PDB file of C-alpha atoms in Angstrom:
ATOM      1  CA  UNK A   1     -46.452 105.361  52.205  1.00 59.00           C
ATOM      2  CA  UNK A   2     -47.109 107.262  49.250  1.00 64.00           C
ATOM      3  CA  UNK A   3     -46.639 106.164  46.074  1.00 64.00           C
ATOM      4  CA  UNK A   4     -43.177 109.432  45.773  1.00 61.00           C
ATOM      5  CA  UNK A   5     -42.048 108.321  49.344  1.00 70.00           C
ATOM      6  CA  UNK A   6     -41.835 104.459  48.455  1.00 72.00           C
ATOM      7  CA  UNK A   7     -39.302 105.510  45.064  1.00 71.00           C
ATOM      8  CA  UNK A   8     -37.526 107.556  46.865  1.00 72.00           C
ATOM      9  CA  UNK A   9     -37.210 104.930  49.272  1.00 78.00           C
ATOM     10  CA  UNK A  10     -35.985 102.517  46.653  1.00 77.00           C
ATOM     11  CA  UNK A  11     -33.846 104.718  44.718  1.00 75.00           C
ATOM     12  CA  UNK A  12     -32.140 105.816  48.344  1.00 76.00           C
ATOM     13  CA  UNK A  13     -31.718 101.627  48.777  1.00 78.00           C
ATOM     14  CA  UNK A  14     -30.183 101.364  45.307  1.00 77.00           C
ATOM     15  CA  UNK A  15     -27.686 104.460  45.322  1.00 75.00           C
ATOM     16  CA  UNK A  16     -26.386 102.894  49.147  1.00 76.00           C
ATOM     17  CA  UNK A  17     -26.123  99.583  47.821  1.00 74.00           C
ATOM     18  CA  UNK A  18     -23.592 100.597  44.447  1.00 74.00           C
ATOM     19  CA  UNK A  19     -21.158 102.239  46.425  1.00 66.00           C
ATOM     20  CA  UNK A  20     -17.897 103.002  44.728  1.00 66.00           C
ATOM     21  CA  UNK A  21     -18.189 100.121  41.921  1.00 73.00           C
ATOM     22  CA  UNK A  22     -21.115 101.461  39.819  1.00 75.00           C
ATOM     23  CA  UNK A  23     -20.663 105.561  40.725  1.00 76.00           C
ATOM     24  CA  UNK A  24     -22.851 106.273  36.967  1.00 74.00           C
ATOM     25  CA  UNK A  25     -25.584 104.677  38.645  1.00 76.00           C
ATOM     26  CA  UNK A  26     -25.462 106.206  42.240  1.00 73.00           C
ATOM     27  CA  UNK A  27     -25.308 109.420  40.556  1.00 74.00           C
ATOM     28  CA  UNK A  28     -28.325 108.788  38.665  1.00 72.00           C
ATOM     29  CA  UNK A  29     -30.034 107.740  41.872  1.00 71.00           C
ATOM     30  CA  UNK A  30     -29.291 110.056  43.826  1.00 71.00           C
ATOM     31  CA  UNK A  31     -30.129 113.131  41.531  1.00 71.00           C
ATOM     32  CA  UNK A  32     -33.350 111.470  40.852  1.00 66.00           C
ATOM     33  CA  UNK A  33     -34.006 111.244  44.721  1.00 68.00           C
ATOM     34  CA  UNK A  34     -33.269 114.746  45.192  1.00 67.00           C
ATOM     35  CA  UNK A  35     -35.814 115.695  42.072  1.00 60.00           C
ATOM     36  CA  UNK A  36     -38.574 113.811  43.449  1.00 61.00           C
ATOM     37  CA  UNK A  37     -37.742 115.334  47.020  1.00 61.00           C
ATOM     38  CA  UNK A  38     -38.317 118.499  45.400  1.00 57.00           C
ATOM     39  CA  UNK A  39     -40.822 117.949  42.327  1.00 54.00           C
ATOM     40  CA  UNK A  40     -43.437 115.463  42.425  1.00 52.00           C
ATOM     41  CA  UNK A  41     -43.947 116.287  38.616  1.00 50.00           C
ATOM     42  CA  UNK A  42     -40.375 114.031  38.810  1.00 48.00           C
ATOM     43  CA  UNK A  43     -42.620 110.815  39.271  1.00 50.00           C
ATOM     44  CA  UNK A  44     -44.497 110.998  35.165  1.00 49.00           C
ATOM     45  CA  UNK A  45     -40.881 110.589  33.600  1.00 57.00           C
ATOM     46  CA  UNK A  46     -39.424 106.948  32.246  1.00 62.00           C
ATOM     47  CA  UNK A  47     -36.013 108.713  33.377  1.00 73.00           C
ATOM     48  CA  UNK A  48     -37.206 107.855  37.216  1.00 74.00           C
ATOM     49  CA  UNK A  49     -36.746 103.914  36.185  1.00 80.00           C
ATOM     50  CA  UNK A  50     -33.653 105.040  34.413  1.00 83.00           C
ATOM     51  CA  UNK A  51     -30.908 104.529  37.752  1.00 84.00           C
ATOM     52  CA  UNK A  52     -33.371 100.718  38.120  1.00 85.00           C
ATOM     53  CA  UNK A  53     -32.337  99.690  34.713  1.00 89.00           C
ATOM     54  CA  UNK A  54     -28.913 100.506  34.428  1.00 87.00           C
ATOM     55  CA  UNK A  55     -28.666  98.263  38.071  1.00 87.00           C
ATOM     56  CA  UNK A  56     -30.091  95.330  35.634  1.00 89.00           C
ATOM     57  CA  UNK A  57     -27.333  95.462  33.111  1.00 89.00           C
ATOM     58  CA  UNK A  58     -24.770  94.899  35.717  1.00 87.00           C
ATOM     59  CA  UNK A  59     -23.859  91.478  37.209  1.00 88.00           C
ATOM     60  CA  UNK A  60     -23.726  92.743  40.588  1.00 85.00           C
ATOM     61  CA  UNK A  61     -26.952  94.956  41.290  1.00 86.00           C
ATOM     62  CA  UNK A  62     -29.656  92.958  38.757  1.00 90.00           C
ATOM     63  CA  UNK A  63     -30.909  91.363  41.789  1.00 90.00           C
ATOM     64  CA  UNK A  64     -31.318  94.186  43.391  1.00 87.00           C
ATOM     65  CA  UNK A  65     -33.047  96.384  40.766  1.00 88.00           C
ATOM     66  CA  UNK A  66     -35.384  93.436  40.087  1.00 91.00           C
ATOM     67  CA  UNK A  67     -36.475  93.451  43.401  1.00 89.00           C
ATOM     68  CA  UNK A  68     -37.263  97.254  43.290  1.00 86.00           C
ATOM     69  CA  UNK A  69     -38.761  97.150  39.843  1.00 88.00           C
ATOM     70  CA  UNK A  70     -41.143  94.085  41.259  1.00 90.00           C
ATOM     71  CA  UNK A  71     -42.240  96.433  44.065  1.00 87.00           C
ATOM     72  CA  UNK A  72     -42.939  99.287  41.948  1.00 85.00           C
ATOM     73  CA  UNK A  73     -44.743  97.080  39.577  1.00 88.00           C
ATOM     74  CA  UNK A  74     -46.948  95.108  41.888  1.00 87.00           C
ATOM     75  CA  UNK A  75     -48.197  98.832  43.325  1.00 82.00           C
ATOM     76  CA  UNK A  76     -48.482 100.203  40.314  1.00 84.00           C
ATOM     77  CA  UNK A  77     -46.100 102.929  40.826  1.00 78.00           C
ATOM     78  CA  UNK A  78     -44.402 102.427  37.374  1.00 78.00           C
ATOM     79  CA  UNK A  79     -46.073 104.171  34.599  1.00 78.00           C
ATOM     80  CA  UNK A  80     -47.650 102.347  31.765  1.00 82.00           C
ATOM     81  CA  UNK A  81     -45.436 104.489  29.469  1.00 84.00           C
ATOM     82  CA  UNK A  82     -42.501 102.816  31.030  1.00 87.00           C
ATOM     83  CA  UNK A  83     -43.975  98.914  29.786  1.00 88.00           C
ATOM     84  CA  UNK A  84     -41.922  98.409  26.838  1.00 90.00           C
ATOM     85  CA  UNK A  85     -38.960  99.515  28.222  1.00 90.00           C
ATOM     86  CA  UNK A  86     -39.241  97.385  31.096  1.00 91.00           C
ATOM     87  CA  UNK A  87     -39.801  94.643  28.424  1.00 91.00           C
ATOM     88  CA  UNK A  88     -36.780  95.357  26.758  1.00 91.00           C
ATOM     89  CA  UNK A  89     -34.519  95.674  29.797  1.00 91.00           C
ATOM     90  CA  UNK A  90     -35.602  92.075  31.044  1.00 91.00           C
ATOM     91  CA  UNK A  91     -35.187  90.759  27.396  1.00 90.00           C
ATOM     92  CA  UNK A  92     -31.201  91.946  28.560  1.00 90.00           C
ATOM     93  CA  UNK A  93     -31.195  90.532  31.486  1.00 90.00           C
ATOM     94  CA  UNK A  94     -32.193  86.847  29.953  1.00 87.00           C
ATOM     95  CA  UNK A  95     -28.622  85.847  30.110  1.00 84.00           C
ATOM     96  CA  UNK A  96     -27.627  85.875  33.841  1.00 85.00           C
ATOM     97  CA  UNK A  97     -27.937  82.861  36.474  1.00 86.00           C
ATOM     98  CA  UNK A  98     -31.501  80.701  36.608  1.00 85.00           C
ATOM     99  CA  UNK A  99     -32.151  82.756  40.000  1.00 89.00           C
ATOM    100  CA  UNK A 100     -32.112  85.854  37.981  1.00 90.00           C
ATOM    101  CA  UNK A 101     -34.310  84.502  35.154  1.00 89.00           C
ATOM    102  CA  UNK A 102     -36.530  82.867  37.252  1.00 88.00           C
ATOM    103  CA  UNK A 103     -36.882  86.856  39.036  1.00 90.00           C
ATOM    104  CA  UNK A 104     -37.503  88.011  35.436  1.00 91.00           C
ATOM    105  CA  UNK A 105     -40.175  85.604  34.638  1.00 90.00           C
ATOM    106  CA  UNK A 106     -41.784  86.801  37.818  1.00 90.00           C
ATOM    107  CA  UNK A 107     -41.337  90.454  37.308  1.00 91.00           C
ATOM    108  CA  UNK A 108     -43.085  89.958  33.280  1.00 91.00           C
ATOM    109  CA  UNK A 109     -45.780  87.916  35.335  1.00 90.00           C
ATOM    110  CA  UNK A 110     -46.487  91.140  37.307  1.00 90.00           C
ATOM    111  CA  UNK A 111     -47.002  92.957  34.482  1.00 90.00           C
ATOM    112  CA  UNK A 112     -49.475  90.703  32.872  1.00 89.00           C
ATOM    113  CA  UNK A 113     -50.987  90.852  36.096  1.00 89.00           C
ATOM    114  CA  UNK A 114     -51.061  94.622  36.964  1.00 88.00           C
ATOM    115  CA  UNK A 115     -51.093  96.055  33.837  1.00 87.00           C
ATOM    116  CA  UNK A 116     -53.901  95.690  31.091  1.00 85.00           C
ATOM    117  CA  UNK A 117     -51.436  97.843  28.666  1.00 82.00           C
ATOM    118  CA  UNK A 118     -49.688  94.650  28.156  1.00 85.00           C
ATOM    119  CA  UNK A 119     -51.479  93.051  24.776  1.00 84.00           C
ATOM    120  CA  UNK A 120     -51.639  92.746  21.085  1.00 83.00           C
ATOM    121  CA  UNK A 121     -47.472  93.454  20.037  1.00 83.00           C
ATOM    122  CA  UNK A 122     -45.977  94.205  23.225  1.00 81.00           C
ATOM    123  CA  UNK A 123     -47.910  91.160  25.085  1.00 84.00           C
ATOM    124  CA  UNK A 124     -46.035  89.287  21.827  1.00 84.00           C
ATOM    125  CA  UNK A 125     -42.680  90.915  23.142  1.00 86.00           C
ATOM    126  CA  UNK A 126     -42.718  89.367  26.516  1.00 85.00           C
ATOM    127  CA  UNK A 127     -43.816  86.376  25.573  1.00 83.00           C
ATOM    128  CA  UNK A 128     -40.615  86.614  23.336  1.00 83.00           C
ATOM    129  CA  UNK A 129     -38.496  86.989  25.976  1.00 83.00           C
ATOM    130  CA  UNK A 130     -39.191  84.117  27.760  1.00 79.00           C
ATOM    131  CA  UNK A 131     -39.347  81.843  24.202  1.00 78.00           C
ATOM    132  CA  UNK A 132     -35.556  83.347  23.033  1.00 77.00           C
ATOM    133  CA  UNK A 133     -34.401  81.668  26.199  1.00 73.00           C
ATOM    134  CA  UNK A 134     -35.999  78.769  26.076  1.00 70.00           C
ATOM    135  CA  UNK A 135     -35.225  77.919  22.385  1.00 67.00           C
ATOM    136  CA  UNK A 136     -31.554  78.885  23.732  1.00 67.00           C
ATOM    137  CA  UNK A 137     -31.404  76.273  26.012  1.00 64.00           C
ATOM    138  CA  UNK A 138     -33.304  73.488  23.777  1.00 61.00           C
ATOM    139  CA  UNK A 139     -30.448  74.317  21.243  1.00 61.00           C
ATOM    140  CA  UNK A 140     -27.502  73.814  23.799  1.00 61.00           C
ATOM    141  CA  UNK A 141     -29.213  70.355  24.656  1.00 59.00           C
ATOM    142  CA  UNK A 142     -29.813  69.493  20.879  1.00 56.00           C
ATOM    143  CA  UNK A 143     -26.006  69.669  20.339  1.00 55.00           C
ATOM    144  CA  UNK A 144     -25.447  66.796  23.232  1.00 53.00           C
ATOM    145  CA  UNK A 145     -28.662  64.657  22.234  1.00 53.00           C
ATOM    146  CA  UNK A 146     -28.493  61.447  20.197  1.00 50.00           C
ATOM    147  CA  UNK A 147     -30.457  61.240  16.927  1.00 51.00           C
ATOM    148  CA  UNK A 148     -33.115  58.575  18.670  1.00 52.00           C
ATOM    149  CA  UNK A 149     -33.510  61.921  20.874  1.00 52.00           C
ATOM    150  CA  UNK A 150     -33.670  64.378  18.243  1.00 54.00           C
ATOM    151  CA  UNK A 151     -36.238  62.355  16.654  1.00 58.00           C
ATOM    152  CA  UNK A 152     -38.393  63.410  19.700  1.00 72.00           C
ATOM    153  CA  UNK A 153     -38.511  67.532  19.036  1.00 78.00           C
ATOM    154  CA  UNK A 154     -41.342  69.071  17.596  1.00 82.00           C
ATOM    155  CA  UNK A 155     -41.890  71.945  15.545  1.00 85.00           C
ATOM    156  CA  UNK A 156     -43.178  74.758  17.394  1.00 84.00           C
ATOM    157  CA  UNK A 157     -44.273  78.530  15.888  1.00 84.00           C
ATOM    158  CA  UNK A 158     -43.566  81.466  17.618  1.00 82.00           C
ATOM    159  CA  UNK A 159     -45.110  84.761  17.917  1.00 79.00           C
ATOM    160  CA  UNK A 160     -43.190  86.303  15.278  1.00 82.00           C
ATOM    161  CA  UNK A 161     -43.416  83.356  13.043  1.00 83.00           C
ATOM    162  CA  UNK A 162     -40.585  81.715  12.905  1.00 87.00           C
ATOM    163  CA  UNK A 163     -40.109  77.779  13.963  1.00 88.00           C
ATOM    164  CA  UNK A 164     -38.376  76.243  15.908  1.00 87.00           C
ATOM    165  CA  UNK A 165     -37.493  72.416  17.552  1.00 84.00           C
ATOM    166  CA  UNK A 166     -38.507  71.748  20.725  1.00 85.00           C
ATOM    167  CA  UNK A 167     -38.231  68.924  23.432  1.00 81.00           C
ATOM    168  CA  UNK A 168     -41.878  67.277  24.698  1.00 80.00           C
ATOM    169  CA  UNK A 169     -41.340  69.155  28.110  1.00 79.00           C
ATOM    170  CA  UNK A 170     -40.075  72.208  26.498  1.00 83.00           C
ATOM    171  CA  UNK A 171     -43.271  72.351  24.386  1.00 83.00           C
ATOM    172  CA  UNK A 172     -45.513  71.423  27.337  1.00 81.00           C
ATOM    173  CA  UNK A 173     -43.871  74.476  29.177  1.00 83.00           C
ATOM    174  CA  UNK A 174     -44.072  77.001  25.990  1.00 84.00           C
ATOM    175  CA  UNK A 175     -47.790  75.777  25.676  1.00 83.00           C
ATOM    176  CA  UNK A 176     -48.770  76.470  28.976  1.00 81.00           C
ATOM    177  CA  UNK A 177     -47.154  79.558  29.299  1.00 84.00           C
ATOM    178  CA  UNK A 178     -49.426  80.596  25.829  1.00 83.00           C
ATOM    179  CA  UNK A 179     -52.346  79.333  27.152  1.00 79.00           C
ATOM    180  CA  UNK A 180     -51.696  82.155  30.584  1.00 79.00           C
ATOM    181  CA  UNK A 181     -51.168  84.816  27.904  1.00 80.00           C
ATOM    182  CA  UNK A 182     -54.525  83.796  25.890  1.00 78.00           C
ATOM    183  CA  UNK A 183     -56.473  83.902  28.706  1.00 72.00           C
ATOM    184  CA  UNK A 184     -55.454  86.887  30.547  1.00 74.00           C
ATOM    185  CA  UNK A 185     -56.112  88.618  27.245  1.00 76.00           C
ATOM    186  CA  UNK A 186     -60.186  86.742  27.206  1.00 72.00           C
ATOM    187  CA  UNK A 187     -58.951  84.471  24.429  1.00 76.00           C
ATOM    188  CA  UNK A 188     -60.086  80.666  24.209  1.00 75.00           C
ATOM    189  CA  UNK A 189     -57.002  78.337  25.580  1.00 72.00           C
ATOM    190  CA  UNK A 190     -55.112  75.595  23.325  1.00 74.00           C
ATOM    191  CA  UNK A 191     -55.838  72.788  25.895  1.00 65.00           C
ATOM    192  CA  UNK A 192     -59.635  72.289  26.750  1.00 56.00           C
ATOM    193  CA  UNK A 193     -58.728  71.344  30.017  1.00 56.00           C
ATOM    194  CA  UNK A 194     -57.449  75.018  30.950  1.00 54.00           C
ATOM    195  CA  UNK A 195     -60.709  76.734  30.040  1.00 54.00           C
ATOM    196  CA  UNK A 196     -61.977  76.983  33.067  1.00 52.00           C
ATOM    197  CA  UNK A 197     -59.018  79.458  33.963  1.00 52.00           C
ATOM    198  CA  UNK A 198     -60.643  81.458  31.467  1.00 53.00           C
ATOM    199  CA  UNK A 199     -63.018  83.230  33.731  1.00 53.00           C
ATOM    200  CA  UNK A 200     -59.694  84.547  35.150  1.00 46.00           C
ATOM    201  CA  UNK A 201     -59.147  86.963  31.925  1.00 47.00           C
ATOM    202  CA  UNK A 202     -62.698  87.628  31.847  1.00 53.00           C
ATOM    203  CA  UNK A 203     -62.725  89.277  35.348  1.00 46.00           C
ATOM    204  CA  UNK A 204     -59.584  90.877  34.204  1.00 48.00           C
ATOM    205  CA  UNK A 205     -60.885  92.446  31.288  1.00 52.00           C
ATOM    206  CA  UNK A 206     -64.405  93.387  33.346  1.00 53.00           C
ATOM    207  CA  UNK A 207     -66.340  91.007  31.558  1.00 48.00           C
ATOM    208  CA  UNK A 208     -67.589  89.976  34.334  1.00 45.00           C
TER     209      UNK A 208
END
């Protein structure tokens, strides 16, 4: 299936599945399947993700619209121009159910993996999207701990930063989830014992 067929495909599966609760977005989808029916040119346009990311900012179709935007990512049918926003709409989707988020997480894993774009400020972006949760949660937990549990957090910096408190397995999880990011990029890991993975980011990159 070519690359036009397969979005039409998808945008045909999300206009059938909105019915009469979300009519902005079947509209959307189906004038963009009847453009790309038509114009082929439709496919180099962020507005052919547009009817995908509306589906993410509602409760109802964010499964849904992950599951197409997954697809399109893992073929590379998404356009490297469309990164950031794709960034952005996951970064809005951070509050729905741990099934949701743990979608997300795979869908900014894709990109890492399919998209060499993804470095430098707008690698720092993603990986902000997964930290903003995390130090959500930690701080929900902090408000329940005891001090003799408090006295356990330590002080973590972020991409952009700032610091902030985090529990021994919520460090081990933010430090492991750096290390991934260091080394797809060809940078040295924080724990020795991950270096090996490095030859990972080197094929990657081409080095080798």
């Amino acid at each position: 299936m070519s690359p036009l067929a397969f979005l039409v495909t998808e945008l045909q599966s999300l206009s059938s599945k909105t019915r009469r609760k979300h009519p902005d977005i079947r509209e959307a989808a189906e004038n963009l399947t009847t453009i790309t029916n038509r114009n082929s040119d439709g496919l180099r346009s962020l507005e052919l993700l547009k009817p995908i990311f509306m589906g993410c900012a509602t409760k109802k179709l964010v499964a849904i619209s992950l599951g197409s935007l997954q697809r399109l990512i893992s073929l590379k049918i998404a356009l490297k121009s469309t990164v950031p926003e794709i960034i952005r709409t996951m970064s809005d989707a951070m509050n729905q159910g741990v099934d949701i988020q743990l979608k997300i997480l795979q869908t900014l894993l894709g990109l890492i993996a399919k998209y060499l774009e993804v470095h430098d400020a707008l690698l720092g972006d993603l990986v902000m999207v997964v930290m903003n949760k995390m130090v959500h949660e930690d701080r929900k937990n902090v408000d329940v701990r005891t001090q003799d549990v408090d006295d356990k957090l330590t002080d973590v910096t972020l991409p952009d930063g700032t610091t902030t408190h985090l529990n021994p397995s919520a460090k081990d999880a933010y430090s492991v989830f750096e290390d991934l990011c260091l080394l797809a990029n060809s940078d040295k890991s924080n724990f020795p014992k991950l270096e090996f993975l490095r030859e990972i980011g080197d094929i990657r990159a081409g080095v080798v």
